[in-house]
XYZ file of C-alpha atoms in Angstrom:
319
model
C -19.822 -13.680 37.529
C -20.360 -11.628 34.258
C -24.030 -10.327 34.039
C -25.362 -8.304 31.049
C -27.728 -5.792 32.757
C -28.624 -3.520 29.786
C -28.449 -3.474 25.866
C -28.544 -0.637 23.540
C -28.164 -0.107 19.913
C -26.517 3.088 18.444
C -27.626 3.788 14.901
C -26.177 5.943 12.309
C -27.359 8.021 9.381
C -25.371 9.821 6.590
C -22.011 8.659 8.018
C -22.817 10.037 11.609
C -24.001 8.663 14.833
C -27.649 9.369 14.980
C -29.715 7.707 17.728
C -29.423 5.372 20.681
C -32.014 2.907 21.441
C -32.431 0.839 24.627
C -33.241 -2.564 23.675
C -36.168 -4.429 25.784
C -35.174 -7.853 26.424
C -36.926 -10.454 28.321
C -35.019 -13.037 30.622
C -34.606 -15.418 27.832
C -33.110 -13.050 25.439
C -30.898 -11.467 28.031
C -29.568 -14.877 28.922
C -29.064 -15.658 25.314
C -26.921 -12.632 24.957
C -25.107 -13.290 28.065
C -24.187 -16.819 26.940
C -22.842 -15.461 23.723
C -20.718 -12.872 25.167
C -19.617 -13.995 28.367
C -16.459 -15.857 27.366
C -15.285 -13.315 24.881
C -15.719 -10.576 27.602
C -13.776 -12.894 30.011
C -11.076 -13.503 27.329
C -10.851 -9.829 26.390
C -10.522 -8.605 30.054
C -7.781 -11.248 30.645
C -5.674 -9.652 28.007
C -6.097 -6.038 29.480
C -3.008 -6.334 31.616
C -0.614 -6.789 28.415
C -2.185 -4.012 26.470
C 0.146 -1.105 25.724
C -1.190 2.484 25.896
C -2.636 4.075 22.762
C 0.207 5.238 20.364
C 0.820 5.749 16.460
C 2.643 2.561 16.473
C -0.363 0.687 17.919
C -2.617 2.242 15.449
C -0.536 1.483 12.601
C -0.140 -2.066 13.387
C -3.862 -2.616 14.368
C -2.553 -3.893 17.667
C -4.875 -3.830 20.879
C -4.488 -0.652 22.978
C -5.976 0.951 26.099
C -6.630 4.620 26.377
C -6.767 6.548 29.774
C -8.792 9.661 29.744
C -7.031 12.830 30.709
C -9.963 14.640 32.318
C -7.978 17.728 32.874
C -7.286 18.147 29.108
C -10.583 17.701 27.133
C -8.837 18.872 24.163
C -7.171 15.718 23.809
C -10.151 13.867 23.131
C -11.182 16.243 20.472
C -7.686 15.874 18.880
C -8.212 12.044 18.854
C -11.722 12.305 17.359
C -13.175 10.554 20.375
C -14.973 13.656 21.848
C -18.598 12.807 20.511
C -17.911 9.033 21.615
C -17.153 10.090 25.127
C -19.724 13.119 25.662
C -22.611 11.203 24.137
C -21.839 7.569 24.867
C -19.224 6.772 27.500
C -20.211 9.881 30.038
C -23.906 9.484 29.164
C -24.416 6.239 30.886
C -26.739 7.380 33.603
C -29.025 8.756 30.896
C -28.904 5.539 28.961
C -30.489 3.690 31.782
C -33.523 6.266 32.372
C -34.179 6.945 28.654
C -35.828 4.772 26.018
C -34.143 6.780 22.925
C -31.373 9.374 23.117
C -31.084 11.269 19.901
C -27.596 12.752 18.592
C -29.568 15.218 16.648
C -31.507 18.308 17.301
C -34.825 16.488 17.034
C -35.745 12.886 17.599
C -37.615 11.649 14.680
C -39.171 8.096 14.031
C -36.911 5.211 13.271
C -36.352 5.150 9.380
C -34.936 1.456 8.423
C -34.444 2.856 5.079
C -31.791 5.552 5.920
C -30.896 4.788 9.738
C -28.415 1.870 10.082
C -27.666 -0.104 13.307
C -23.951 0.784 14.062
C -22.943 -0.804 17.123
C -24.287 -2.477 20.402
C -23.733 -1.111 24.041
C -23.762 -3.850 26.864
C -23.890 -2.664 30.298
C -21.929 -5.484 32.298
C -21.727 -6.189 36.101
C -18.774 -8.420 36.855
C -18.154 -8.931 40.589
C -18.143 -5.253 41.703
C -16.847 -3.864 38.359
C -19.064 -1.743 36.075
C -18.152 -2.250 32.326
C -19.483 -1.182 29.178
C -18.853 -3.157 26.206
C -19.087 -2.023 22.495
C -19.409 -4.381 19.612
C -19.644 -3.266 16.096
C -22.519 -4.494 14.034
C -21.820 -6.083 10.794
C -23.973 -4.101 8.360
C -23.562 -6.846 5.545
C -25.216 -9.300 7.870
C -28.329 -7.270 8.407
C -31.594 -8.806 7.184
C -33.903 -6.126 5.835
C -37.360 -6.370 3.954
C -37.111 -9.948 2.969
C -39.693 -12.678 2.826
C -38.682 -15.844 4.446
C -40.481 -19.193 4.557
C -41.318 -20.085 8.220
C -41.014 -23.901 7.502
C -42.923 -26.590 9.702
C -41.656 -30.040 9.022
C -44.499 -31.694 10.872
C -47.039 -33.403 9.063
C -50.607 -31.851 8.488
C -49.103 -28.602 9.759
C -49.253 -25.477 7.528
C -46.225 -23.383 6.650
C -46.178 -19.593 6.052
C -44.455 -16.907 4.470
C -43.295 -14.255 6.730
C -41.962 -10.559 6.300
C -38.624 -9.842 7.965
C -38.527 -6.013 8.307
C -35.201 -5.710 10.289
C -32.854 -8.263 11.803
C -29.585 -7.052 13.551
C -27.050 -9.885 14.059
C -25.802 -10.536 17.559
C -21.980 -10.150 17.861
C -19.766 -12.882 19.036
C -16.913 -10.631 19.686
C -16.337 -7.509 21.660
C -14.757 -4.420 19.913
C -14.004 -2.265 23.081
C -14.553 -2.139 26.820
C -14.756 0.860 29.087
C -13.978 0.231 32.543
C -15.730 2.848 34.769
C -13.404 2.515 37.882
C -10.172 3.103 36.184
C -11.492 5.350 33.550
C -9.745 3.258 30.896
C -11.043 2.366 27.494
C -9.653 -1.000 26.158
C -9.859 -1.327 22.400
C -9.272 -4.833 20.969
C -9.855 -4.144 17.255
C -8.733 -0.756 16.480
C -9.846 -0.510 12.837
C -13.299 -1.878 13.649
C -13.574 0.435 16.811
C -12.674 3.519 14.525
C -14.853 2.290 11.721
C -18.063 2.081 14.108
C -17.386 5.691 15.121
C -16.766 6.932 11.643
C -13.071 8.115 12.488
C -10.086 7.001 10.467
C -7.033 7.979 12.608
C -5.533 4.461 12.727
C -6.166 3.748 9.093
C -4.952 7.128 8.072
C -1.637 6.336 9.582
C -1.485 2.996 8.041
C -2.289 4.438 4.763
C 0.246 7.133 5.044
C 2.813 4.371 5.935
C 1.859 2.575 2.920
C 1.988 5.534 0.706
C 5.579 6.082 2.053
C 6.511 2.365 0.860
C 5.173 2.996 -2.475
C 7.173 6.199 -2.752
C 10.467 4.397 -1.514
C 9.834 1.577 -3.959
C 9.161 -0.977 -1.259
C 5.718 -1.344 -2.815
C 5.147 -1.655 -6.437
C 2.270 -2.171 -8.902
C 1.748 -5.314 -11.197
C 3.606 -8.699 -11.089
C 6.416 -6.877 -13.010
C 6.969 -4.693 -10.014
C 6.650 -1.102 -11.598
C 7.300 1.732 -9.224
C 4.881 4.406 -8.638
C 5.581 8.154 -9.412
C 3.511 11.015 -8.117
C 2.531 9.997 -4.571
C 5.224 12.183 -3.081
C 3.141 15.254 -4.459
C 1.361 16.770 -1.401
C -1.653 17.449 -3.593
C -2.022 13.877 -4.505
C -1.285 12.199 -1.188
C -3.774 14.859 0.728
C -6.616 13.820 -1.635
C -6.065 10.247 -0.874
C -6.122 11.006 2.954
C -9.311 12.851 2.731
C -11.161 9.887 1.176
C -12.343 7.206 3.744
C -12.618 4.636 0.932
C -9.054 5.343 -0.334
C -7.714 5.322 3.068
C -9.026 1.836 3.833
C -8.015 0.393 0.618
C -4.425 1.664 1.011
C -4.200 0.897 4.547
C -5.119 -2.925 3.953
C -2.884 -3.313 0.922
C -0.200 -5.727 1.216
C 2.788 -6.236 -1.388
C 1.152 -9.599 -2.439
C -2.199 -7.914 -3.653
C -1.252 -6.533 -7.050
C -0.719 -9.709 -8.715
C -2.292 -8.873 -12.475
C 0.259 -7.953 -15.179
C 1.146 -4.320 -15.740
C 0.049 -4.955 -19.473
C -3.541 -6.179 -18.184
C -3.795 -3.063 -15.928
C -2.676 -0.947 -18.843
C -5.299 -2.628 -21.192
C -8.165 -1.855 -18.525
C -7.236 1.925 -18.786
C -8.769 1.716 -22.385
C -12.089 0.588 -20.922
C -12.406 4.023 -18.929
C -14.379 6.667 -20.603
C -12.666 9.586 -19.101
C -8.988 10.249 -20.123
C -8.125 11.901 -16.842
C -8.955 8.664 -14.959
C -6.476 6.650 -16.674
C -3.012 5.829 -15.237
C -0.013 6.549 -17.175
C 2.663 4.148 -18.015
C 6.493 4.389 -18.661
C 7.618 1.010 -19.765
C 11.169 2.261 -20.363
C 11.678 3.089 -16.682
C 8.979 0.606 -15.343
C 7.001 3.445 -13.853
C 3.347 4.129 -13.326
C 2.296 7.841 -12.932
C -0.338 8.892 -10.570
C -1.583 12.377 -10.120
C -4.415 14.376 -8.621
C -6.827 13.369 -11.475
C -6.163 9.665 -11.651
C -5.336 8.873 -7.818
C -8.832 6.899 -7.453
C -7.838 4.623 -10.317
C -4.666 3.905 -8.615
C -6.090 3.120 -5.377
C -8.833 0.727 -7.136
C -6.406 -1.138 -9.199
C -3.968 -1.999 -6.405
C -6.694 -4.487 -5.471
C -7.098 -7.358 -7.866
C -10.768 -7.770 -7.004
C -11.333 -4.180 -8.370
C -9.034 -5.038 -11.594
C -11.225 -8.006 -12.151
C -14.391 -6.018 -11.832
C -13.065 -3.502 -14.399
C -11.970 -6.362 -16.871
C -15.471 -7.818 -16.593
C -16.825 -4.409 -17.868
C -17.809 -2.799 -14.709
C -15.610 0.130 -15.320
C -16.785 2.780 -13.026
C -14.003 4.053 -10.740
C -15.591 4.917 -7.181
């Protein structure tokens, strides 16, 4: 029997974990969450036995994995970027139960919906004799903020009203990760979502670096004519890409089928860019596009057709 005991929401501000709020639920609300999550929790737990231990390969492929904490080597958590998650979230569960709010900053300030963003849920779960903590990323795109909605009443002679919605956080249907307290194991079912919710990018970095190597080797090309990329083998260029979370995520998600626009179209788009240094350089004799430390953001942008289309439409800012 899976029972949701407690629920918390962890918020972020300026790309860092900010505060942790205990969500007070009545029985109906708790039952609704339990009904929504129970099957997904059971399905996730059933897969635990076949998960492999966290490794570079599992991160590159985005495969589910488990991580067994080495309590004798605290530096390992720091090296993985998980130190804050363990010290402030995983190992802090006794404080979670007794506090309405836990702050990750020096001083607790009043919740600010304009700057503070709900980041992920924590659900304390009892399952037979097991103590589990499930984490679920919150889709920020699905948040409802500061909107007026019509509360419609279809009954005759009953008035309807316009109501204010100041903050609405969507309930998850999928679990991102589960911590099993008895075994001290963390099971991660969607690595990219897990690292995104914690503002760490190790998995995406590995995948992005692998894709950069494919561009260097000529396995990945640009445009439907298949132009090779020159310049990514320069350390100054690749290091700049791997320091930008936006660039990391775009290159990590790139597949060979994505750059379908013609090279001529991409070259024409370059004329729309006001800054000469932002423009990619083209060598049609050798079928090469040159990337350097000044125009790498443009390269990252145009390998996605949606970005090219945005540029063509006249929205030419490279971000």
